[in-house]
Amino acid sequence: MGWTTSGVPDQTGRTVLVTGATSGLGLASAVALGRAGARVLLGARDAGRGRDALAQVPGGELVTLDLADLDSVRRAAADVRERTGGALHVLMNNAGVMGTPPGFTVDGFETQIGTNHLGHAALTWLLMPALRGAGGARVVTLSSIAHRGPGLDVDDLHFARRSYTGSQAYSQSKLANLLFATELDRRLRRSGDDVISVAAHPGLTDTALLSSSVRARSGARLVLPLARLVNLLTTQRVERGMLPQLFAATSPQVSGGDYVGPGGLGETRGLPAPARRSARARDADLAARLWDVTAAETGVDPDPA
């Protein structure tokens, strides 16, 4: 019958950090993990929304985190390391923005690559001591079927030379997520770590991302309700869409380097199954180049002494 939330092993004694945990896939994952007994740290940019989410998550704690601000990322990582006593069992890199108009983060990064990839990469590296301290920890990074788009220009991540489109920038950021997850696991295996890195995607899921993307691009009052209707007719519910990342975070069947998505209808919906990577997502040289550029852009050492 396939894997559902009933397959989540007991999470008692385990600590999980979920980014973007105030709504959508992140909140649904946090609720499921809390119900399974985990101590769930909810990464939230907005304190008010974070408090609202806490009311729904058993064993939840709020962590202030803005992935579009590296100073916030550093503070959050230090907070998590202190709270967990150096033992974080799962980091779920879930948060994201989609189809935003041209713009930049606090640190001068294009908004989508800055939030979706660079902020998460910095957070992951800064939390590696706590992940290593947990024994058998996992990093789960959320990608998308949109990673199969026009590709990623490592030398122009911020569209300084290219014409910007929100969809291309989103596709680039999701390809970066998948390349990062794969390269992280490759390096963890090489160093003999017991931490594993896994990627997942939700297929087409009814979250606020599409509506907010349409609003950001057009602001049209007539367009948004139509887009919302199409979204409802073509997507699956959040409770189903979050299953691949929940599976990646908890299932004993998962191995480092796996990529999990919905198993039905072109990976747009269904229960968790192995997902397909594009040719670019399998490019080890591109992944290694992105790793080096990411370290230089964020100023975070991925291999501290």
PDB file of C-alpha atoms in Angstrom:
ATOM      1  CA  MET A   1       0.000   0.000   0.000  1.00  0.00           C
ATOM      2  CA  GLY A   2       3.020   2.299   0.225  1.00  0.00           C
ATOM      3  CA  TRP A   3       4.571   4.385   2.995  1.00  0.00           C
ATOM      4  CA  THR A   4       2.520   6.875   5.036  1.00  0.00           C
ATOM      5  CA  THR A   5       2.868   8.601   8.408  1.00  0.00           C
ATOM      6  CA  SER A   6       2.018   5.300  10.089  1.00  0.00           C
ATOM      7  CA  GLY A   7       5.476   4.136   9.029  1.00  0.00           C
ATOM      8  CA  VAL A   8       7.332   6.820  10.990  1.00  0.00           C
ATOM      9  CA  PRO A   9       9.448   5.088  13.658  1.00  0.00           C
ATOM     10  CA  ASP A  10       9.293   6.280  17.259  1.00  0.00           C
ATOM     11  CA  GLN A  11      11.228   9.564  17.405  1.00  0.00           C
ATOM     12  CA  THR A  12      11.450   9.791  21.191  1.00  0.00           C
ATOM     13  CA  GLY A  13      14.825  11.169  22.251  1.00  0.00           C
ATOM     14  CA  ARG A  14      15.561  12.644  18.830  1.00  0.00           C
ATOM     15  CA  THR A  15      15.868  16.363  18.038  1.00  0.00           C
ATOM     16  CA  VAL A  16      14.892  17.786  14.659  1.00  0.00           C
ATOM     17  CA  LEU A  17      15.234  21.274  13.172  1.00  0.00           C
ATOM     18  CA  VAL A  18      12.748  22.108  10.407  1.00  0.00           C
ATOM     19  CA  THR A  19      13.261  25.341   8.482  1.00  0.00           C
ATOM     20  CA  GLY A  20      10.204  27.153   7.197  1.00  0.00           C
ATOM     21  CA  ALA A  21       8.105  25.376   9.805  1.00  0.00           C
ATOM     22  CA  THR A  22       5.282  27.912  10.129  1.00  0.00           C
ATOM     23  CA  SER A  23       3.176  26.699   7.193  1.00  0.00           C
ATOM     24  CA  GLY A  24       2.833  24.226   4.354  1.00  0.00           C
ATOM     25  CA  LEU A  25       5.221  21.301   4.061  1.00  0.00           C
ATOM     26  CA  GLY A  26       7.401  22.436   6.950  1.00  0.00           C
ATOM     27  CA  LEU A  27       4.563  22.732   9.428  1.00  0.00           C
ATOM     28  CA  ALA A  28       3.015  19.430   8.330  1.00  0.00           C
ATOM     29  CA  SER A  29       6.381  17.697   8.728  1.00  0.00           C
ATOM     30  CA  ALA A  30       6.938  19.285  12.140  1.00  0.00           C
ATOM     31  CA  VAL A  31       3.519  18.145  13.343  1.00  0.00           C
ATOM     32  CA  ALA A  32       4.134  14.569  12.174  1.00  0.00           C
ATOM     33  CA  LEU A  33       7.571  14.450  13.793  1.00  0.00           C
ATOM     34  CA  GLY A  34       6.235  15.909  17.042  1.00  0.00           C
ATOM     35  CA  ARG A  35       3.435  13.361  17.150  1.00  0.00           C
ATOM     36  CA  ALA A  36       6.056  10.628  16.728  1.00  0.00           C
ATOM     37  CA  GLY A  37       7.836  11.856  19.869  1.00  0.00           C
ATOM     38  CA  ALA A  38      10.573  14.102  18.469  1.00  0.00           C
ATOM     39  CA  ARG A  39      11.696  17.333  20.003  1.00  0.00           C
ATOM     40  CA  VAL A  40      11.026  19.680  17.083  1.00  0.00           C
ATOM     41  CA  LEU A  41      12.810  23.005  16.648  1.00  0.00           C
ATOM     42  CA  LEU A  42      10.742  25.223  14.356  1.00  0.00           C
ATOM     43  CA  GLY A  43      12.846  27.570  12.267  1.00  0.00           C
ATOM     44  CA  ALA A  44      10.764  30.702  11.698  1.00  0.00           C
ATOM     45  CA  ARG A  45      11.501  34.145  10.317  1.00  0.00           C
ATOM     46  CA  ASP A  46       8.325  35.665  11.789  1.00  0.00           C
ATOM     47  CA  ALA A  47       7.926  35.257  15.551  1.00  0.00           C
ATOM     48  CA  GLY A  48       4.151  35.688  15.471  1.00  0.00           C
ATOM     49  CA  ARG A  49       3.657  32.963  12.878  1.00  0.00           C
ATOM     50  CA  GLY A  50       6.142  30.852  14.788  1.00  0.00           C
ATOM     51  CA  ARG A  51       4.075  31.088  17.962  1.00  0.00           C
ATOM     52  CA  ASP A  52       0.947  30.123  16.019  1.00  0.00           C
ATOM     53  CA  ALA A  53       2.754  27.078  14.640  1.00  0.00           C
ATOM     54  CA  LEU A  54       3.986  26.065  18.087  1.00  0.00           C
ATOM     55  CA  ALA A  55       0.416  25.544  19.201  1.00  0.00           C
ATOM     56  CA  GLN A  56       0.100  22.761  16.622  1.00  0.00           C
ATOM     57  CA  VAL A  57       3.399  20.942  17.171  1.00  0.00           C
ATOM     58  CA  PRO A  58       3.803  18.625  20.174  1.00  0.00           C
ATOM     59  CA  GLY A  59       7.244  19.093  21.684  1.00  0.00           C
ATOM     60  CA  GLY A  60       7.864  22.180  19.563  1.00  0.00           C
ATOM     61  CA  GLU A  61      10.336  24.991  20.272  1.00  0.00           C
ATOM     62  CA  LEU A  62      10.823  28.186  18.294  1.00  0.00           C
ATOM     63  CA  VAL A  63      14.129  29.141  16.663  1.00  0.00           C
ATOM     64  CA  THR A  64      14.376  32.566  15.055  1.00  0.00           C
ATOM     65  CA  LEU A  65      15.846  32.055  11.599  1.00  0.00           C
ATOM     66  CA  ASP A  66      15.899  34.217   8.471  1.00  0.00           C
ATOM     67  CA  LEU A  67      17.683  32.333   5.689  1.00  0.00           C
ATOM     68  CA  ALA A  68      17.962  35.554   3.680  1.00  0.00           C
ATOM     69  CA  ASP A  69      20.286  37.007   6.332  1.00  0.00           C
ATOM     70  CA  LEU A  70      23.552  35.193   7.074  1.00  0.00           C
ATOM     71  CA  ASP A  71      23.918  36.908  10.454  1.00  0.00           C
ATOM     72  CA  SER A  72      20.540  35.414  11.405  1.00  0.00           C
ATOM     73  CA  VAL A  73      21.685  32.021  10.128  1.00  0.00           C
ATOM     74  CA  ARG A  74      24.802  32.186  12.296  1.00  0.00           C
ATOM     75  CA  ARG A  75      22.810  33.188  15.383  1.00  0.00           C
ATOM     76  CA  ALA A  76      20.282  30.425  14.794  1.00  0.00           C
ATOM     77  CA  ALA A  77      22.994  27.804  14.342  1.00  0.00           C
ATOM     78  CA  ALA A  78      24.676  28.889  17.581  1.00  0.00           C
ATOM     79  CA  ASP A  79      21.296  28.783  19.352  1.00  0.00           C
ATOM     80  CA  VAL A  80      20.574  25.262  18.073  1.00  0.00           C
ATOM     81  CA  ARG A  81      24.035  23.978  19.006  1.00  0.00           C
ATOM     82  CA  GLU A  82      23.592  25.332  22.542  1.00  0.00           C
ATOM     83  CA  ARG A  83      20.032  24.079  23.011  1.00  0.00           C
ATOM     84  CA  THR A  84      20.770  20.591  21.747  1.00  0.00           C
ATOM     85  CA  GLY A  85      23.969  20.140  23.680  1.00  0.00           C
ATOM     86  CA  GLY A  86      25.714  19.383  20.401  1.00  0.00           C
ATOM     87  CA  ALA A  87      23.375  16.584  19.249  1.00  0.00           C
ATOM     88  CA  LEU A  88      20.979  17.303  16.356  1.00  0.00           C
ATOM     89  CA  HIS A  89      19.510  14.172  14.767  1.00  0.00           C
ATOM     90  CA  VAL A  90      17.779  15.663  11.713  1.00  0.00           C
ATOM     91  CA  LEU A  91      18.133  18.944   9.856  1.00  0.00           C
ATOM     92  CA  MET A  92      15.257  19.388   7.406  1.00  0.00           C
ATOM     93  CA  ASN A  93      16.134  22.140   4.928  1.00  0.00           C
ATOM     94  CA  ASN A  94      12.549  22.819   3.893  1.00  0.00           C
ATOM     95  CA  ALA A  95      12.059  26.591   3.682  1.00  0.00           C
ATOM     96  CA  GLY A  96      11.878  28.327   0.336  1.00  0.00           C
ATOM     97  CA  VAL A  97      10.590  31.177  -1.791  1.00  0.00           C
ATOM     98  CA  MET A  98       9.341  30.858  -5.363  1.00  0.00           C
ATOM     99  CA  GLY A  99       9.031  33.091  -8.403  1.00  0.00           C
ATOM    100  CA  THR A 100       9.885  36.331  -6.626  1.00  0.00           C
ATOM    101  CA  PRO A 101      10.420  39.567  -8.564  1.00  0.00           C
ATOM    102  CA  PRO A 102      14.024  40.763  -8.961  1.00  0.00           C
ATOM    103  CA  GLY A 103      15.487  41.411  -5.546  1.00  0.00           C
ATOM    104  CA  PHE A 104      18.326  40.720  -3.174  1.00  0.00           C
ATOM    105  CA  THR A 105      18.881  39.396   0.328  1.00  0.00           C
ATOM    106  CA  VAL A 106      20.513  41.358   3.130  1.00  0.00           C
ATOM    107  CA  ASP A 107      23.858  39.984   1.961  1.00  0.00           C
ATOM    108  CA  GLY A 108      23.366  40.986  -1.678  1.00  0.00           C
ATOM    109  CA  PHE A 109      22.390  37.562  -3.031  1.00  0.00           C
ATOM    110  CA  GLU A 110      19.588  37.105  -5.561  1.00  0.00           C
ATOM    111  CA  THR A 111      16.591  36.375  -3.356  1.00  0.00           C
ATOM    112  CA  GLN A 112      15.792  32.808  -4.427  1.00  0.00           C
ATOM    113  CA  ILE A 113      19.322  31.386  -4.629  1.00  0.00           C
ATOM    114  CA  GLY A 114      20.157  33.273  -1.425  1.00  0.00           C
ATOM    115  CA  THR A 115      17.218  31.937   0.556  1.00  0.00           C
ATOM    116  CA  ASN A 116      16.724  28.486  -0.928  1.00  0.00           C
ATOM    117  CA  HIS A 117      20.356  27.438  -1.347  1.00  0.00           C
ATOM    118  CA  LEU A 118      22.996  29.722   0.156  1.00  0.00           C
ATOM    119  CA  GLY A 119      21.207  30.212   3.481  1.00  0.00           C
ATOM    120  CA  HIS A 120      20.561  26.488   3.838  1.00  0.00           C
ATOM    121  CA  ALA A 121      24.099  25.533   2.869  1.00  0.00           C
ATOM    122  CA  ALA A 122      25.534  27.915   5.470  1.00  0.00           C
ATOM    123  CA  LEU A 123      23.133  26.587   8.107  1.00  0.00           C
ATOM    124  CA  THR A 124      24.055  22.990   7.298  1.00  0.00           C
ATOM    125  CA  TRP A 125      27.767  23.620   7.542  1.00  0.00           C
ATOM    126  CA  LEU A 126      27.409  25.578  10.792  1.00  0.00           C
ATOM    127  CA  LEU A 127      25.362  22.742  12.310  1.00  0.00           C
ATOM    128  CA  MET A 128      27.693  19.916  11.270  1.00  0.00           C
ATOM    129  CA  PRO A 129      29.275  19.662  14.762  1.00  0.00           C
ATOM    130  CA  ALA A 130      25.809  19.053  16.266  1.00  0.00           C
ATOM    131  CA  LEU A 131      24.854  16.617  13.498  1.00  0.00           C
ATOM    132  CA  ARG A 132      28.073  14.676  13.991  1.00  0.00           C
ATOM    133  CA  GLY A 133      27.440  14.649  17.727  1.00  0.00           C
ATOM    134  CA  ALA A 134      24.073  12.912  17.371  1.00  0.00           C
ATOM    135  CA  GLY A 135      25.248   9.664  15.792  1.00  0.00           C
ATOM    136  CA  GLY A 136      23.628   8.624  12.499  1.00  0.00           C
ATOM    137  CA  ALA A 137      22.119  12.061  11.850  1.00  0.00           C
ATOM    138  CA  ARG A 138      20.466  13.110   8.593  1.00  0.00           C
ATOM    139  CA  VAL A 139      20.364  16.259   6.503  1.00  0.00           C
ATOM    140  CA  VAL A 140      17.232  16.367   4.335  1.00  0.00           C
ATOM    141  CA  THR A 141      17.200  19.051   1.635  1.00  0.00           C
ATOM    142  CA  LEU A 142      14.056  19.880  -0.305  1.00  0.00           C
ATOM    143  CA  SER A 143      14.428  20.175  -4.072  1.00  0.00           C
ATOM    144  CA  SER A 144      11.708  20.215  -6.747  1.00  0.00           C
ATOM    145  CA  ILE A 145      10.771  18.770 -10.120  1.00  0.00           C
ATOM    146  CA  ALA A 146      11.537  22.339 -11.244  1.00  0.00           C
ATOM    147  CA  HIS A 147      15.242  21.459 -10.909  1.00  0.00           C
ATOM    148  CA  ARG A 148      14.924  20.009 -14.434  1.00  0.00           C
ATOM    149  CA  GLY A 149      14.694  23.523 -15.903  1.00  0.00           C
ATOM    150  CA  PRO A 150      17.257  25.547 -17.862  1.00  0.00           C
ATOM    151  CA  GLY A 151      20.159  24.892 -15.510  1.00  0.00           C
ATOM    152  CA  LEU A 152      22.498  26.742 -13.195  1.00  0.00           C
ATOM    153  CA  ASP A 153      25.224  29.262 -13.987  1.00  0.00           C
ATOM    154  CA  VAL A 154      27.756  28.943 -11.176  1.00  0.00           C
ATOM    155  CA  ASP A 155      29.550  32.054 -12.424  1.00  0.00           C
ATOM    156  CA  ASP A 156      26.368  34.158 -12.454  1.00  0.00           C
ATOM    157  CA  LEU A 157      24.239  32.948  -9.553  1.00  0.00           C
ATOM    158  CA  HIS A 158      22.756  36.423  -9.039  1.00  0.00           C
ATOM    159  CA  PHE A 159      21.812  37.243 -12.649  1.00  0.00           C
ATOM    160  CA  ALA A 160      24.304  40.053 -13.010  1.00  0.00           C
ATOM    161  CA  ARG A 161      24.861  39.124 -16.681  1.00  0.00           C
ATOM    162  CA  ARG A 162      21.647  37.246 -17.528  1.00  0.00           C
ATOM    163  CA  SER A 163      18.114  38.543 -17.876  1.00  0.00           C
ATOM    164  CA  TYR A 164      16.214  37.653 -14.719  1.00  0.00           C
ATOM    165  CA  THR A 165      13.035  35.618 -14.675  1.00  0.00           C
ATOM    166  CA  GLY A 166      11.465  34.365 -11.459  1.00  0.00           C
ATOM    167  CA  SER A 167      10.883  30.868 -12.821  1.00  0.00           C
ATOM    168  CA  GLN A 168      14.463  30.443 -14.019  1.00  0.00           C
ATOM    169  CA  ALA A 169      15.848  31.702 -10.715  1.00  0.00           C
ATOM    170  CA  TYR A 170      13.625  29.258  -8.829  1.00  0.00           C
ATOM    171  CA  SER A 171      14.664  26.352 -11.054  1.00  0.00           C
ATOM    172  CA  GLN A 172      18.321  27.283 -10.539  1.00  0.00           C
ATOM    173  CA  SER A 173      17.896  27.362  -6.758  1.00  0.00           C
ATOM    174  CA  LYS A 174      16.218  23.943  -6.701  1.00  0.00           C
ATOM    175  CA  LEU A 175      18.949  22.436  -8.876  1.00  0.00           C
ATOM    176  CA  ALA A 176      21.452  23.958  -6.455  1.00  0.00           C
ATOM    177  CA  ASN A 177      19.617  22.271  -3.552  1.00  0.00           C
ATOM    178  CA  LEU A 178      19.881  18.869  -5.217  1.00  0.00           C
ATOM    179  CA  LEU A 179      23.511  19.318  -6.239  1.00  0.00           C
ATOM    180  CA  PHE A 180      24.394  20.454  -2.715  1.00  0.00           C
ATOM    181  CA  ALA A 181      22.649  17.495  -1.082  1.00  0.00           C
ATOM    182  CA  THR A 182      24.483  15.067  -3.350  1.00  0.00           C
ATOM    183  CA  GLU A 183      27.877  16.704  -2.935  1.00  0.00           C
ATOM    184  CA  LEU A 184      27.425  16.878   0.835  1.00  0.00           C
ATOM    185  CA  ASP A 185      26.792  13.156   1.017  1.00  0.00           C
ATOM    186  CA  ARG A 186      29.727  12.436  -1.275  1.00  0.00           C
ATOM    187  CA  ARG A 187      32.059  14.353   1.025  1.00  0.00           C
ATOM    188  CA  LEU A 188      30.575  12.829   4.175  1.00  0.00           C
ATOM    189  CA  ARG A 189      31.216   9.342   2.776  1.00  0.00           C
ATOM    190  CA  ARG A 190      34.755  10.293   1.816  1.00  0.00           C
ATOM    191  CA  SER A 191      35.508  11.532   5.349  1.00  0.00           C
ATOM    192  CA  GLY A 192      33.974   8.464   7.010  1.00  0.00           C
ATOM    193  CA  ASP A 193      31.175  10.380   8.755  1.00  0.00           C
ATOM    194  CA  ASP A 194      28.024   8.598   9.878  1.00  0.00           C
ATOM    195  CA  VAL A 195      25.898  11.642   8.969  1.00  0.00           C
ATOM    196  CA  ILE A 196      23.978  11.132   5.722  1.00  0.00           C
ATOM    197  CA  SER A 197      22.570  13.652   3.262  1.00  0.00           C
ATOM    198  CA  VAL A 198      19.289  12.942   1.467  1.00  0.00           C
ATOM    199  CA  ALA A 199      17.175  15.016  -0.934  1.00  0.00           C
ATOM    200  CA  ALA A 200      13.416  14.997  -1.442  1.00  0.00           C
ATOM    201  CA  HIS A 201      10.744  16.799  -3.426  1.00  0.00           C
ATOM    202  CA  PRO A 202       6.958  17.131  -2.928  1.00  0.00           C
ATOM    203  CA  GLY A 203       5.781  16.882  -6.530  1.00  0.00           C
ATOM    204  CA  LEU A 204       2.898  19.298  -7.153  1.00  0.00           C
ATOM    205  CA  THR A 205       1.516  20.154  -3.733  1.00  0.00           C
ATOM    206  CA  ASP A 206      -1.062  22.719  -2.689  1.00  0.00           C
ATOM    207  CA  THR A 207       1.085  25.125  -0.703  1.00  0.00           C
ATOM    208  CA  ALA A 208       1.113  28.918  -0.593  1.00  0.00           C
ATOM    209  CA  LEU A 209       4.147  29.087  -2.904  1.00  0.00           C
ATOM    210  CA  LEU A 210       2.192  29.210  -6.177  1.00  0.00           C
ATOM    211  CA  SER A 211      -0.271  31.831  -5.000  1.00  0.00           C
ATOM    212  CA  SER A 212       2.449  34.020  -3.535  1.00  0.00           C
ATOM    213  CA  SER A 213       4.467  33.619  -6.736  1.00  0.00           C
ATOM    214  CA  VAL A 214       1.555  34.781  -8.900  1.00  0.00           C
ATOM    215  CA  ARG A 215       0.856  37.690  -6.563  1.00  0.00           C
ATOM    216  CA  ALA A 216       4.501  38.750  -6.611  1.00  0.00           C
ATOM    217  CA  ARG A 217       4.676  38.685 -10.410  1.00  0.00           C
ATOM    218  CA  SER A 218       1.357  40.269 -11.310  1.00  0.00           C
ATOM    219  CA  GLY A 219      -0.635  41.464  -8.341  1.00  0.00           C
ATOM    220  CA  ALA A 220      -3.696  40.945 -10.534  1.00  0.00           C
ATOM    221  CA  ARG A 221      -6.876  40.361  -8.548  1.00  0.00           C
ATOM    222  CA  LEU A 222      -8.429  38.293 -11.345  1.00  0.00           C
ATOM    223  CA  VAL A 223      -5.327  36.228 -12.056  1.00  0.00           C
ATOM    224  CA  LEU A 224      -4.768  35.096  -8.475  1.00  0.00           C
ATOM    225  CA  PRO A 225      -8.161  33.388  -7.910  1.00  0.00           C
ATOM    226  CA  LEU A 226      -7.806  31.596 -11.247  1.00  0.00           C
ATOM    227  CA  ALA A 227      -4.319  30.422 -10.369  1.00  0.00           C
ATOM    228  CA  ARG A 228      -5.604  29.280  -6.991  1.00  0.00           C
ATOM    229  CA  LEU A 229      -8.360  27.251  -8.672  1.00  0.00           C
ATOM    230  CA  VAL A 230      -5.889  25.615 -11.064  1.00  0.00           C
ATOM    231  CA  ASN A 231      -3.607  24.912  -8.098  1.00  0.00           C
ATOM    232  CA  LEU A 232      -6.397  23.125  -6.222  1.00  0.00           C
ATOM    233  CA  LEU A 233      -7.361  21.042  -9.258  1.00  0.00           C
ATOM    234  CA  THR A 234      -3.848  19.911 -10.193  1.00  0.00           C
ATOM    235  CA  THR A 235      -2.049  19.457  -6.882  1.00  0.00           C
ATOM    236  CA  GLN A 236      -2.113  17.068  -3.957  1.00  0.00           C
ATOM    237  CA  ARG A 237      -2.740  18.033  -0.350  1.00  0.00           C
ATOM    238  CA  VAL A 238       0.108  19.139   1.906  1.00  0.00           C
ATOM    239  CA  GLU A 239      -0.362  16.072   4.124  1.00  0.00           C
ATOM    240  CA  ARG A 240       0.491  13.895   1.107  1.00  0.00           C
ATOM    241  CA  GLY A 241       3.132  16.188  -0.372  1.00  0.00           C
ATOM    242  CA  MET A 242       5.224  16.203   2.791  1.00  0.00           C
ATOM    243  CA  LEU A 243       5.571  12.409   2.853  1.00  0.00           C
ATOM    244  CA  PRO A 244       8.773  12.224   0.738  1.00  0.00           C
ATOM    245  CA  GLN A 245      10.704  14.521   3.072  1.00  0.00           C
ATOM    246  CA  LEU A 246       9.268  12.793   6.141  1.00  0.00           C
ATOM    247  CA  PHE A 247      10.298   9.434   4.682  1.00  0.00           C
ATOM    248  CA  ALA A 248      13.774  10.822   3.956  1.00  0.00           C
ATOM    249  CA  ALA A 249      14.057  12.061   7.549  1.00  0.00           C
ATOM    250  CA  THR A 250      12.881   8.924   9.346  1.00  0.00           C
ATOM    251  CA  SER A 251      12.737   5.723   7.296  1.00  0.00           C
ATOM    252  CA  PRO A 252      15.352   3.027   7.976  1.00  0.00           C
ATOM    253  CA  GLN A 253      15.189   2.240   4.253  1.00  0.00           C
ATOM    254  CA  VAL A 254      16.946   5.507   3.359  1.00  0.00           C
ATOM    255  CA  SER A 255      20.617   5.622   2.369  1.00  0.00           C
ATOM    256  CA  GLY A 256      22.926   8.578   1.947  1.00  0.00           C
ATOM    257  CA  GLY A 257      22.620  10.226  -1.446  1.00  0.00           C
ATOM    258  CA  ASP A 258      19.021   9.081  -2.020  1.00  0.00           C
ATOM    259  CA  TYR A 259      16.494  11.347  -3.730  1.00  0.00           C
ATOM    260  CA  VAL A 260      12.856  10.744  -2.789  1.00  0.00           C
ATOM    261  CA  GLY A 261       9.683  12.061  -4.427  1.00  0.00           C
ATOM    262  CA  PRO A 262       6.075  11.070  -5.115  1.00  0.00           C
ATOM    263  CA  GLY A 263       5.813   7.778  -7.004  1.00  0.00           C
ATOM    264  CA  GLY A 264       2.887   8.509  -9.317  1.00  0.00           C
ATOM    265  CA  LEU A 265       2.019  10.480 -12.477  1.00  0.00           C
ATOM    266  CA  GLY A 266       5.383  11.931 -13.441  1.00  0.00           C
ATOM    267  CA  GLU A 267       6.395  12.387  -9.813  1.00  0.00           C
ATOM    268  CA  THR A 268       3.690  15.021  -9.375  1.00  0.00           C
ATOM    269  CA  ARG A 269       1.743  13.084  -6.732  1.00  0.00           C
ATOM    270  CA  GLY A 270       1.672   9.816  -4.837  1.00  0.00           C
ATOM    271  CA  LEU A 271       3.485   8.047  -2.037  1.00  0.00           C
ATOM    272  CA  PRO A 272       7.277   8.179  -1.514  1.00  0.00           C
ATOM    273  CA  ALA A 273       9.466   6.490  -4.132  1.00  0.00           C
ATOM    274  CA  PRO A 274      12.913   6.991  -5.706  1.00  0.00           C
ATOM    275  CA  ALA A 275      12.946  10.225  -7.727  1.00  0.00           C
ATOM    276  CA  ARG A 276      14.672  10.990 -11.017  1.00  0.00           C
ATOM    277  CA  ARG A 277      17.555  13.442 -11.307  1.00  0.00           C
ATOM    278  CA  SER A 278      18.202  15.500 -14.423  1.00  0.00           C
ATOM    279  CA  ALA A 279      21.532  15.150 -16.220  1.00  0.00           C
ATOM    280  CA  ARG A 280      22.701  18.438 -14.686  1.00  0.00           C
ATOM    281  CA  ALA A 281      21.820  17.184 -11.214  1.00  0.00           C
ATOM    282  CA  ARG A 282      24.134  14.205 -11.812  1.00  0.00           C
ATOM    283  CA  ASP A 283      27.070  16.414 -12.859  1.00  0.00           C
ATOM    284  CA  ALA A 284      29.712  15.841 -10.170  1.00  0.00           C
ATOM    285  CA  ASP A 285      31.975  18.600 -11.534  1.00  0.00           C
ATOM    286  CA  LEU A 286      29.150  21.123 -11.399  1.00  0.00           C
ATOM    287  CA  ALA A 287      28.337  20.061  -7.841  1.00  0.00           C
ATOM    288  CA  ALA A 288      31.959  20.496  -6.754  1.00  0.00           C
ATOM    289  CA  ARG A 289      32.159  23.943  -8.376  1.00  0.00           C
ATOM    290  CA  LEU A 290      28.924  25.004  -6.686  1.00  0.00           C
ATOM    291  CA  TRP A 291      30.282  23.787  -3.328  1.00  0.00           C
ATOM    292  CA  ASP A 292      33.376  25.986  -3.670  1.00  0.00           C
ATOM    293  CA  VAL A 293      31.424  29.034  -4.879  1.00  0.00           C
ATOM    294  CA  THR A 294      28.919  28.603  -2.045  1.00  0.00           C
ATOM    295  CA  ALA A 295      31.700  28.555   0.550  1.00  0.00           C
ATOM    296  CA  ALA A 296      33.218  31.700  -0.955  1.00  0.00           C
ATOM    297  CA  GLU A 297      29.879  33.537  -1.162  1.00  0.00           C
ATOM    298  CA  THR A 298      28.724  32.685   2.366  1.00  0.00           C
ATOM    299  CA  GLY A 299      32.107  32.952   4.057  1.00  0.00           C
ATOM    300  CA  VAL A 300      31.371  29.722   5.944  1.00  0.00           C
ATOM    301  CA  ASP A 301      34.077  27.062   6.065  1.00  0.00           C
ATOM    302  CA  PRO A 302      32.510  23.711   5.124  1.00  0.00           C
ATOM    303  CA  ASP A 303      35.503  21.817   6.532  1.00  0.00           C
ATOM    304  CA  PRO A 304      36.567  23.567   9.762  1.00  0.00           C
ATOM    305  CA  ALA A 305      39.569  22.166  11.578  1.00  0.00           C
TER     306      ALA A 305
END
